[in-house]
Coordinates of C-alpha atoms and ligand atoms in Angstrom, one line a residue:
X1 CA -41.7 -14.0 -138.5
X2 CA -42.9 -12.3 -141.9
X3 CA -44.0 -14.7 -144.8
X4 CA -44.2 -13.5 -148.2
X5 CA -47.4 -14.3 -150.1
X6 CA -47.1 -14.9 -154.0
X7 CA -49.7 -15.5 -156.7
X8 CA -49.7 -16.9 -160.0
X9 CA -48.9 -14.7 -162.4
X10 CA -49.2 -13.3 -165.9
X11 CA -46.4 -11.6 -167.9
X12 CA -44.5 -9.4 -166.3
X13 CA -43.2 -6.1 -167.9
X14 CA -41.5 -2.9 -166.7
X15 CA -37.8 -2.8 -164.9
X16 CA -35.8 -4.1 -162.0
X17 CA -32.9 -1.7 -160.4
X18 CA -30.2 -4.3 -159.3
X19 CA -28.0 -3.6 -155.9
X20 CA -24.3 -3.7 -155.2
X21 CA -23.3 -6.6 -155.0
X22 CA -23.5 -8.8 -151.3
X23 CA -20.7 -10.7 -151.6
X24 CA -18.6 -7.9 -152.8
X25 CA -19.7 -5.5 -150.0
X26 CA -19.3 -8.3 -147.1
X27 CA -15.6 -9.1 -148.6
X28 CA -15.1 -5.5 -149.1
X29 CA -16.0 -4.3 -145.5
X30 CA -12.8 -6.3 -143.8
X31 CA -10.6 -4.1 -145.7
X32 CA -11.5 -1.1 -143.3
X33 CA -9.6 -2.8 -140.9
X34 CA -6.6 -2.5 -143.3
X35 CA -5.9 0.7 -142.6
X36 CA -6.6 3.9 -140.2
X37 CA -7.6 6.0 -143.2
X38 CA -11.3 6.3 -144.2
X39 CA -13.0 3.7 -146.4
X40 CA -16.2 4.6 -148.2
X41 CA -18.3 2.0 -150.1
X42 CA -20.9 3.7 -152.4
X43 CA -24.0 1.1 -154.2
X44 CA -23.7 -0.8 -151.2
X45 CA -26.7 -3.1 -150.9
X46 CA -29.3 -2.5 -148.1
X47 CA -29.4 -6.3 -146.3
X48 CA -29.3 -7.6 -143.3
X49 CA -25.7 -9.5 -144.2
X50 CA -24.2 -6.1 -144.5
X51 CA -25.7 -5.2 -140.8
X52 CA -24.3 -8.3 -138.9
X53 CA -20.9 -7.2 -141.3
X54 CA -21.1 -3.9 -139.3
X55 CA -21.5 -5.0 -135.9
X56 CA -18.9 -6.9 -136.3
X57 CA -16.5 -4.7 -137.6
X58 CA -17.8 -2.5 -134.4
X59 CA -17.0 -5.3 -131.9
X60 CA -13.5 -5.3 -133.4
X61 CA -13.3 -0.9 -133.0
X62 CA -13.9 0.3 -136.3
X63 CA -16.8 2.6 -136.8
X64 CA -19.5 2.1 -139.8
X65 CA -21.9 4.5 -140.4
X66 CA -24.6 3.9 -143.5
X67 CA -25.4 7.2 -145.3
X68 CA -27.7 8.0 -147.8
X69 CA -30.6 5.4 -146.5
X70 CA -27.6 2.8 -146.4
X71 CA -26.2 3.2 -149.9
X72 CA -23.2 4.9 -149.0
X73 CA -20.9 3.0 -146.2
X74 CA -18.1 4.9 -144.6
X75 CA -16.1 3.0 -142.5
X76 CA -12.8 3.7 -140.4
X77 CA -10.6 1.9 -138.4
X78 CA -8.0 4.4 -137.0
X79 CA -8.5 3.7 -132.8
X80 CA -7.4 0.6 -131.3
X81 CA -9.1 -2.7 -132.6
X82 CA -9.8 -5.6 -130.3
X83 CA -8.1 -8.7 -132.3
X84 CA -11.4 -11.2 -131.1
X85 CA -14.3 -11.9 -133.3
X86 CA -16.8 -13.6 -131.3
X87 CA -19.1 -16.6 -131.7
X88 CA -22.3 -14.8 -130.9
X89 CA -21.8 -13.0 -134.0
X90 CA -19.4 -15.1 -136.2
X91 CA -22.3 -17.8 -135.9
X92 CA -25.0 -15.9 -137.4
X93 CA -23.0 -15.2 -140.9
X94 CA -20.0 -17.4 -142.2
X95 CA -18.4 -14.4 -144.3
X96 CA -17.5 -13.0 -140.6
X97 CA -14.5 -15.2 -141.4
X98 CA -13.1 -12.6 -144.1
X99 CA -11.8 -10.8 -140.7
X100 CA -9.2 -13.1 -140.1
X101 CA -6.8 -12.1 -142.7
X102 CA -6.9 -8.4 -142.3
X103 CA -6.6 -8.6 -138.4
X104 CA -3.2 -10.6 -139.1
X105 CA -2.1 -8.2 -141.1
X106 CA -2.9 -4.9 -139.2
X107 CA -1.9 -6.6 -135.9
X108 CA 0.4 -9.6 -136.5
X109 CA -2.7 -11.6 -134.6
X110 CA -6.3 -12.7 -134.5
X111 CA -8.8 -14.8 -132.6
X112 CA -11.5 -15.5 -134.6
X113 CA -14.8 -18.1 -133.9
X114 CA -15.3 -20.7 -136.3
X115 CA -18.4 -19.6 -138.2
X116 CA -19.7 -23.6 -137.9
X117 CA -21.5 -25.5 -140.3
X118 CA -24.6 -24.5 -142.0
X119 CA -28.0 -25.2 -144.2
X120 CA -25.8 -26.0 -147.5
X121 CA -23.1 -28.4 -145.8
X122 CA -20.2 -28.3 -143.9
X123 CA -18.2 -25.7 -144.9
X124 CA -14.5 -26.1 -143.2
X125 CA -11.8 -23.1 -142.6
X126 CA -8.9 -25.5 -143.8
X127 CA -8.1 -23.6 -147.1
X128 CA -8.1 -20.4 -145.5
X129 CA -5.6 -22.0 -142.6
X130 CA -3.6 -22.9 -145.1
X131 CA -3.3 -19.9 -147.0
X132 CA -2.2 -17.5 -144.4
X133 CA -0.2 -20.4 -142.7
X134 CA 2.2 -19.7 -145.7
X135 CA 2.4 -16.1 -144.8
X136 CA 4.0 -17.0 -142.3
X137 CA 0.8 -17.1 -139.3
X138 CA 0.7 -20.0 -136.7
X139 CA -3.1 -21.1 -136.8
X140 CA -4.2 -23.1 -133.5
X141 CA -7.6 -24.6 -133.3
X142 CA -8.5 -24.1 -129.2
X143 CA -11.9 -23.9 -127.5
X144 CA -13.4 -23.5 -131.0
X145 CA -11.4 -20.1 -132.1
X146 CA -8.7 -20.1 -134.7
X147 CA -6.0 -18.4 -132.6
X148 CA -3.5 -16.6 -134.9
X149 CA 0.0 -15.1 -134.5
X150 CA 2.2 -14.0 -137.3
X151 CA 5.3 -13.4 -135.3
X152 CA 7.6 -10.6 -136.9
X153 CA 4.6 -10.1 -139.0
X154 CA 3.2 -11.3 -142.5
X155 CA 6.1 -12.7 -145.0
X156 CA 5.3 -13.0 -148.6
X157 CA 5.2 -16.8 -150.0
X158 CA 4.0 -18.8 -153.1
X159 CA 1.3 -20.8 -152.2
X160 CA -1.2 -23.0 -154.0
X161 CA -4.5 -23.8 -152.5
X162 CA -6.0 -26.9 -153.0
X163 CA -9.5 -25.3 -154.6
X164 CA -10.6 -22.4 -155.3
X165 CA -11.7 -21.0 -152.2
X166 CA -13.4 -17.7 -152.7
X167 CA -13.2 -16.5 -149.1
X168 CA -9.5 -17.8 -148.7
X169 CA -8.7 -15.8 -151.8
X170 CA -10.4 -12.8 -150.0
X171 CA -8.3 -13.5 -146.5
X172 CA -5.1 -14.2 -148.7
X173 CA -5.2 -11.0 -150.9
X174 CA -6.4 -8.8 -147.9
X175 CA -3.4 -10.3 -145.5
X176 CA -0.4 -10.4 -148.5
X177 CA -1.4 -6.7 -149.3
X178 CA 0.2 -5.7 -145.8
X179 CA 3.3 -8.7 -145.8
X180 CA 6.6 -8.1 -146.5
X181 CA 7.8 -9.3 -149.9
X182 CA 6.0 -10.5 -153.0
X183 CA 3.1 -13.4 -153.0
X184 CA 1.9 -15.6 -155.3
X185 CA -1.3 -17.3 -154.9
X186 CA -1.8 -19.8 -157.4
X187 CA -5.5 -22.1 -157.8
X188 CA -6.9 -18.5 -156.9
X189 CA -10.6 -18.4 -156.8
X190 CA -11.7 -15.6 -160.0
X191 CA -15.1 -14.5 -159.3
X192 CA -15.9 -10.9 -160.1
X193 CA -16.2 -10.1 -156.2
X194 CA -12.6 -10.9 -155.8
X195 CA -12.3 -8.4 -158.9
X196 CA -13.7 -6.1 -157.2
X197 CA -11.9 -6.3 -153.9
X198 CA -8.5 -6.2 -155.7
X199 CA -9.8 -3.4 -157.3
X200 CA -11.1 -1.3 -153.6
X201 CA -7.5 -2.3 -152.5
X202 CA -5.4 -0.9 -155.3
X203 CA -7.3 2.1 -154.5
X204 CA -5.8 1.7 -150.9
X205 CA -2.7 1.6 -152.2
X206 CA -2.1 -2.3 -152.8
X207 CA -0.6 -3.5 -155.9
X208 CA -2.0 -6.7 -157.1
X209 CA -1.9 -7.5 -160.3
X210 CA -3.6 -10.9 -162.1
X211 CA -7.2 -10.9 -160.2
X212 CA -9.6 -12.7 -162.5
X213 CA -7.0 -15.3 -163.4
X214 CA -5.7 -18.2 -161.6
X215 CA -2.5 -16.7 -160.5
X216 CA -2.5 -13.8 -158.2
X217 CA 0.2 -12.1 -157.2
X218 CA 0.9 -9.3 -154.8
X219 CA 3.6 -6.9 -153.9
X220 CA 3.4 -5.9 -150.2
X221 CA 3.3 -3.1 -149.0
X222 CA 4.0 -0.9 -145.7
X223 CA 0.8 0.8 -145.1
X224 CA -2.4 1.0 -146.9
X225 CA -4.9 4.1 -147.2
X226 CA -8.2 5.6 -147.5
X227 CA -10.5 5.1 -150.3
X228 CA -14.0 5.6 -152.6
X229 CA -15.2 2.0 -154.2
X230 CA -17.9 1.5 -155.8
X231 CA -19.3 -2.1 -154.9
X232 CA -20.1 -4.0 -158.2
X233 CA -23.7 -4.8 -159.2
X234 CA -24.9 -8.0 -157.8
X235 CA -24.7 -10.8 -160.6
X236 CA -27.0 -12.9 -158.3
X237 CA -29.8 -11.3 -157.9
X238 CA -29.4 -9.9 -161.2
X239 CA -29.8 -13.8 -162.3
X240 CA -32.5 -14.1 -160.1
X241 CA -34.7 -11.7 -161.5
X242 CA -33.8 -12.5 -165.2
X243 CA -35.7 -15.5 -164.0
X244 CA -38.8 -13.7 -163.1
X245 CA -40.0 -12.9 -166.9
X246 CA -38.5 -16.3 -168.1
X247 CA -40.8 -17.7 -165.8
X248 CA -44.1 -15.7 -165.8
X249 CA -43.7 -14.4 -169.9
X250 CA -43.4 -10.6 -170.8
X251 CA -40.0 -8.6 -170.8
X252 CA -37.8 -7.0 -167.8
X253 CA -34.8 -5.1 -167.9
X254 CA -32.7 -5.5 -164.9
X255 CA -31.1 -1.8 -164.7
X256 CA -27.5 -1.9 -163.9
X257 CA -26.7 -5.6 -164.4
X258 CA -24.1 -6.8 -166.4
X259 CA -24.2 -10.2 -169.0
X260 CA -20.4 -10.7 -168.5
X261 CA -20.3 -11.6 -165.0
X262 CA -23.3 -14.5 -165.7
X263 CA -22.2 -15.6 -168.9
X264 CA -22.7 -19.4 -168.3
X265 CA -26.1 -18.8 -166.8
X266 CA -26.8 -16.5 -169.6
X267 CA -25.6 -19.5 -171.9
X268 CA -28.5 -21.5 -170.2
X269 CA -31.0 -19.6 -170.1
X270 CA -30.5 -19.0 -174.1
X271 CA -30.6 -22.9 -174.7
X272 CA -33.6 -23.1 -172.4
X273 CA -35.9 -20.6 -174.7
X274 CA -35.0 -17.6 -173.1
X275 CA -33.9 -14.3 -175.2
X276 CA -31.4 -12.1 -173.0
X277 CA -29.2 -9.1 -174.3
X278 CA -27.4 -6.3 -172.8
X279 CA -28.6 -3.2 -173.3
X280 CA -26.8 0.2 -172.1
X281 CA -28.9 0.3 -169.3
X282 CA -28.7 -3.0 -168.1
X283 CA -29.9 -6.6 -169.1
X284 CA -33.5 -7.2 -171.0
X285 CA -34.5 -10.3 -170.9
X286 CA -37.8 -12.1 -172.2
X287 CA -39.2 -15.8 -173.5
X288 CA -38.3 -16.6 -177.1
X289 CA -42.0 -18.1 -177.6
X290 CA -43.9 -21.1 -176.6
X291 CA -42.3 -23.5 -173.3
X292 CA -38.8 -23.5 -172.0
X293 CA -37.0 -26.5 -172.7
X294 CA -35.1 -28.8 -170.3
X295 CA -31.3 -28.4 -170.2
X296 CA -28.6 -30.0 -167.6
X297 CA -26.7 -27.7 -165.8
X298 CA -23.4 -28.4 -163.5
X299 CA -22.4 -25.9 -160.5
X300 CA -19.0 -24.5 -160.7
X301 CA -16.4 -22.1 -159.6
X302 CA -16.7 -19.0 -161.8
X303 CA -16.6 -18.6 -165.2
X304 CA -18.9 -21.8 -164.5
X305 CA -22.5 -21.7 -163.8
X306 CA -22.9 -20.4 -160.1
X307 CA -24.2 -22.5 -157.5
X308 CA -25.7 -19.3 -156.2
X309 CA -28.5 -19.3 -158.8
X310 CA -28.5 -23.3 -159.1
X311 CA -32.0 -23.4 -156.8
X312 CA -34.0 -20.0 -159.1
X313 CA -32.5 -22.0 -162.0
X314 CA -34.4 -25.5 -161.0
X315 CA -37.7 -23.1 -160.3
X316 CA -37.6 -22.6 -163.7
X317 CA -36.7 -26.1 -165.0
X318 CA -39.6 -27.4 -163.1
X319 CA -42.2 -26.3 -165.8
X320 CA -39.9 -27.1 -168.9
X321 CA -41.0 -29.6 -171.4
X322 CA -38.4 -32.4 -170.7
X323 CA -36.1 -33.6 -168.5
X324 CA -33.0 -31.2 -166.5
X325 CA -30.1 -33.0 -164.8
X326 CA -28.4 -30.3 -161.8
X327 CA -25.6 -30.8 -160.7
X328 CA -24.2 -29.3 -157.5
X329 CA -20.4 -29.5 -157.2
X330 CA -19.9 -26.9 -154.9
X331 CA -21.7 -27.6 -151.6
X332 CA -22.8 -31.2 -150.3
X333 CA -26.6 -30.5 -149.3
X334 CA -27.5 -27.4 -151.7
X335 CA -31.3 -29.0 -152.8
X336 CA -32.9 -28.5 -149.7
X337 CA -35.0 -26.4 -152.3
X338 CA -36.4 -29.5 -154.2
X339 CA -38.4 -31.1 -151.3
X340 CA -40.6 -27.8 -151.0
X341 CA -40.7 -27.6 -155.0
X342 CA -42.1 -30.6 -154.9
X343 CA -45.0 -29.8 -152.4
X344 CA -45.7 -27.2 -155.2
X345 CA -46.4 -30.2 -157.5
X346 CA -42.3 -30.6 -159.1
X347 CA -41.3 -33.5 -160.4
X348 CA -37.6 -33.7 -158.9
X349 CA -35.3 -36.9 -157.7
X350 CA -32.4 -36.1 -155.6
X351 CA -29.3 -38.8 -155.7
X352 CA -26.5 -37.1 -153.8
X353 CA -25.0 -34.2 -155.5
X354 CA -27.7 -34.7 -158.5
X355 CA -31.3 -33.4 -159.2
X356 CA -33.5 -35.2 -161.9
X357 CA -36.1 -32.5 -162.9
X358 CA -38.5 -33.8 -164.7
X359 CA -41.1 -30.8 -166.4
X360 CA -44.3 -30.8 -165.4
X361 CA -47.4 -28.7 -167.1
X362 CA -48.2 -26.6 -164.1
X363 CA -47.2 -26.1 -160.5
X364 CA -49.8 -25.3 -157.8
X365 CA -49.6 -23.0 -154.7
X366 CA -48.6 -24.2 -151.6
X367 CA -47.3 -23.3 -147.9
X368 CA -43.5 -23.4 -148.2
X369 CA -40.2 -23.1 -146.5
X370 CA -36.6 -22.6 -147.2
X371 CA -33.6 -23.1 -144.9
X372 CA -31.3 -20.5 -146.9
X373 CA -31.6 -17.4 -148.9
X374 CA -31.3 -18.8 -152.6
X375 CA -33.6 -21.6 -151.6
X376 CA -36.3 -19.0 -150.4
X377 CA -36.0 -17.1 -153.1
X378 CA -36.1 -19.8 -155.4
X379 CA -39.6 -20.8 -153.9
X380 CA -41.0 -17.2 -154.6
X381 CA -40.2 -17.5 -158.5
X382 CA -41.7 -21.3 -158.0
X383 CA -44.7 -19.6 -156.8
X384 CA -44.8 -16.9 -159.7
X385 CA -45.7 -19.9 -161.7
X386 CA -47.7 -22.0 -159.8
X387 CA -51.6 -22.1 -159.9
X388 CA -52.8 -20.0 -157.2
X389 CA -51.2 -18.9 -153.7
X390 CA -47.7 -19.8 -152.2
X391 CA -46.6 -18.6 -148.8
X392 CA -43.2 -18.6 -148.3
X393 CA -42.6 -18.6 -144.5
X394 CA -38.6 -17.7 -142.7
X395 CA -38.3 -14.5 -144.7
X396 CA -35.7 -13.8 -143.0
X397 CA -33.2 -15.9 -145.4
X398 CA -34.3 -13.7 -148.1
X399 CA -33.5 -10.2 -146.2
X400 CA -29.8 -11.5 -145.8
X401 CA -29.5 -11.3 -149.9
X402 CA -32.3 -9.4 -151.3
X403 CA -32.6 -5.9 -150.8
X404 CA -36.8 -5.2 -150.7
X405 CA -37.3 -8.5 -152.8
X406 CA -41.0 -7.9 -152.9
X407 CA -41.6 -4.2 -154.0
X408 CA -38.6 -5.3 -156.6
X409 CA -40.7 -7.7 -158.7
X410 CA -44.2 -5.7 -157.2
X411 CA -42.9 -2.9 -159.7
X412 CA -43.2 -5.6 -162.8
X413 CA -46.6 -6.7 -162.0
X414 CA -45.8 -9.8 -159.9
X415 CA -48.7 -10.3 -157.3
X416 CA -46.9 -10.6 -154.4
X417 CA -47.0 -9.5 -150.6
X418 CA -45.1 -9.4 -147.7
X419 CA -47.5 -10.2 -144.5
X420 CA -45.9 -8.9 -141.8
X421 CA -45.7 -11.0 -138.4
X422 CA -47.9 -10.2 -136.0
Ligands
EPU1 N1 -14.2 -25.0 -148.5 C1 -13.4 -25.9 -147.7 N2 -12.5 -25.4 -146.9 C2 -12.3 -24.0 -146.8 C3 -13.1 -23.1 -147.6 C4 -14.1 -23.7 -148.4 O1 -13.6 -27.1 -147.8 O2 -11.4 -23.6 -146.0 C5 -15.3 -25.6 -149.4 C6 -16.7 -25.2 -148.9 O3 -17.1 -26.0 -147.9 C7 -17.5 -25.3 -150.2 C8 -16.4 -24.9 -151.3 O4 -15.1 -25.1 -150.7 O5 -17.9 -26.6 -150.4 C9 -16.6 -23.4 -151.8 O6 -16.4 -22.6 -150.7 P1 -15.9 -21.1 -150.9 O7 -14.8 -20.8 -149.8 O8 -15.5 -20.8 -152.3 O9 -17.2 -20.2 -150.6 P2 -17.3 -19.1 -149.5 O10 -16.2 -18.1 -149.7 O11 -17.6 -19.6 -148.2 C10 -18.7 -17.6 -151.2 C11 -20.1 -16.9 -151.2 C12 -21.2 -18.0 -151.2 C13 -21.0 -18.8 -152.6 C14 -19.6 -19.4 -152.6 C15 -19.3 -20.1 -153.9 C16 -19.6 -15.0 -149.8 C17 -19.9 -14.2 -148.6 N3 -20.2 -16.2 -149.9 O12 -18.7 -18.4 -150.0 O13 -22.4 -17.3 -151.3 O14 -22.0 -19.8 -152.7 O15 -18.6 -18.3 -152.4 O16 -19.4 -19.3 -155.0 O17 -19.0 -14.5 -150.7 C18 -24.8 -17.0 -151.1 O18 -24.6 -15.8 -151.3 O19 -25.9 -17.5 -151.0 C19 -23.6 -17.8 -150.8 C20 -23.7 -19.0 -150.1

């Protein structure tokens, strides 16, 4: 397995390009299966995510073929699609789930694994279940596959989920796009990747009107068809590596990325000491002067701080002057991060969904390891300001989300190394 080797660094300078977004492109992918037209997908993000996406969409008989070194996706579905997803793949990346709803809908049924449990807690199917339940699909648990029949096909409903699921919005706008009658989903999850799928299917010919708010709602149609998207930039790594010059000193400009998808971080980072302002090429970012301070920060469903940048966020806390309180209300077991911090010299106390990071001078290097992707790269911007050499071993977390992480922050000045496995 490759390791990536960091050392302690100066100030960086210089600029960042930021991919399309992951989670966009892996909710964006199902939608092929919406129709037998063409579907093309252009800034698509080069990750290993989006290559388990496509071998499962070619287990289920559409074809995806990467152009342009993988930037470009085109993707069709027009032969005869096999309604199982299987385990062997389902298990290796939870977002396989966002197949459920389009199969429904194209075929009136679906067996689907359940993707399991994983690193950051539990994470159950029941919201989803319920959500296409009230269009109308019987949802059976057997042998561990969600069998699922929509007899007479997809009816339109009004249903209210119980939180705000982002996959189960994805499955629910996917499926209701292709049911009969109107839908209203109400509690709707409104991150900018469900944005953007509404968007890539009202360019299929969906009409959907209220993504971004709360209430949802969706006129069915009888057939969708082909499209161009653009997948949005990625507001995580964009995050990420706004973090890189916060930490280390000196001034990036992540090209492409956009404040107003990361405004609460943004929010953050500005009360921590950290200057950030959109330019028309993308985001600059750089210290105000002297140490960050210590500010509490609380995980939640967007517009709230993202629990996707919670763990780069406490690599930075670790060196403020004072005392952060995280708090992680989306997942139950999201600090696995803080542990292996804290072999790097971090000061951190974990109480269930609550981290105590109390700012220390200095971290020092040390041999490190993550058990999921923001974790791992959480360590790497740990190791940026630690006191000689980290190693961050299981790279292959970080390939799921971050497309060539270390020529990335290489290209600022950032002494760091991929060592490949011999
Ligand atoms: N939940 C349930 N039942 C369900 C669905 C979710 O209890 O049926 C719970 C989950 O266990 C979790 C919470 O609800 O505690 C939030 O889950 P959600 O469904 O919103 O998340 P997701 O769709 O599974 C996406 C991202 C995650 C990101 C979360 C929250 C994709 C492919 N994944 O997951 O991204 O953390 O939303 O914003 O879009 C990552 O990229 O590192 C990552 C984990």
């Amino acid at each position: 397995m490759d390791s990536i080797v960091v050392r302690g660094n100066g100030p960086l300078s210089g600029q960042i390009p930021i991919a399309g977004a992951k989670n966009a492109c892996l909710a964006l992918m199902p939608a092929t299966l919406l129709s037998d037209e063409p579907l093309t997908l252009t800034n698509a993000p080069r990750l290993s995510d989006i290559r388990t996406m496509t071998e499962l969409l070619a287990s289920l008989g559409a074809e995806v073929t990467a152009l342009q070194d993988g930037k470009v996706l085109a993707t069709s579905c027009h032969g005869e699609i096999n309604p199982v997803a299987d385990y062997d793949i389902v298990r290796k990346m939870r977002a396989s789930n966002l197949v459920l709803g389009p199969l429904l809908a194209r075929l009136g049924h679906a067996v689907v694994s359940l993707p399991g449990g994983c690193a950051i807690g539990a994470r159950p199917m029941d919201i989803h279940v319920d959500a296409l339940s009230a269009l109308g699909a019987e949802i059976e648990l057997k042998d561990g596959y969600l069998h699922a029949e929509a007899k007479g096909g997809l009816k339109g409903a009004v249903h209210e989920m119980r939180f705000a699921s982002v996959g189960a919005t994805e499955n629910f706008l996917m499926a209701a796009s292709l049911a009969k009658g109107t839908s209203v989903l109400k509690n709707a999850a409104r991150e900018p990747e469900i944005v953007d799928l509404a968007k890539c299917l009202r360019a299929m010919g969906a009409q959907i009107e209220g993504d971004g708010t709360s209430e949802i709602v969706i006129e069915g149609v009888d057939r969708l068809h082909g499209a161009t998207h653009p997948v949005v930039a990625d507001r995580i790594e964009l995050g990420t590596y706004m973090l890189a010059p916060a930490i280390c000193g000196g001034e990036v400009e992540c090209l492409g990325g956009r404040i107003d998808l990361i405004e609460s971080f943004c929010e953050k980072l500005d009360a921590a000491g950290v200057s950030v302002e959109q330019t028309h090429t993308g985001v600059k970012v750089s210290r105000k002067n002297g140490r960050i301070h210590a500010v509490d920060v609380v995980t939640e469903p967007f517009p709230g701080f993202p629990t996707d940048l919670q763990a780069q966020m406490m690599a930075l806390l670790c060196t403020a002057e004072g005392t952060s309180v995280l708090e992680e209300k989306i997942f139950e077991n999201r600090f696995m991060h803080a542990p292996e911090l804290m072999r790097m010299g971090a000061n951190i106390e974990v109480h269930g969904g609550h981290a105590t990071v109390h700012g220390v001078e200095k971290l020092k290097g040390a041999p490190v390891m993550a058990t999921d992707l923001r974790a791992s790269v959480s360590l790497i911007l740990a190791g940026l300001a630690a006191e000689g050499e980290t190693v961050v071993s299981r790279v292959y977390h970080l390939d799921r989300g971050y497309e060539r992480v270390e020529e990335k922050l290489k290209g600022v000045g950032a002494h760091i190394e991929r060592v490949k496995a011999s």
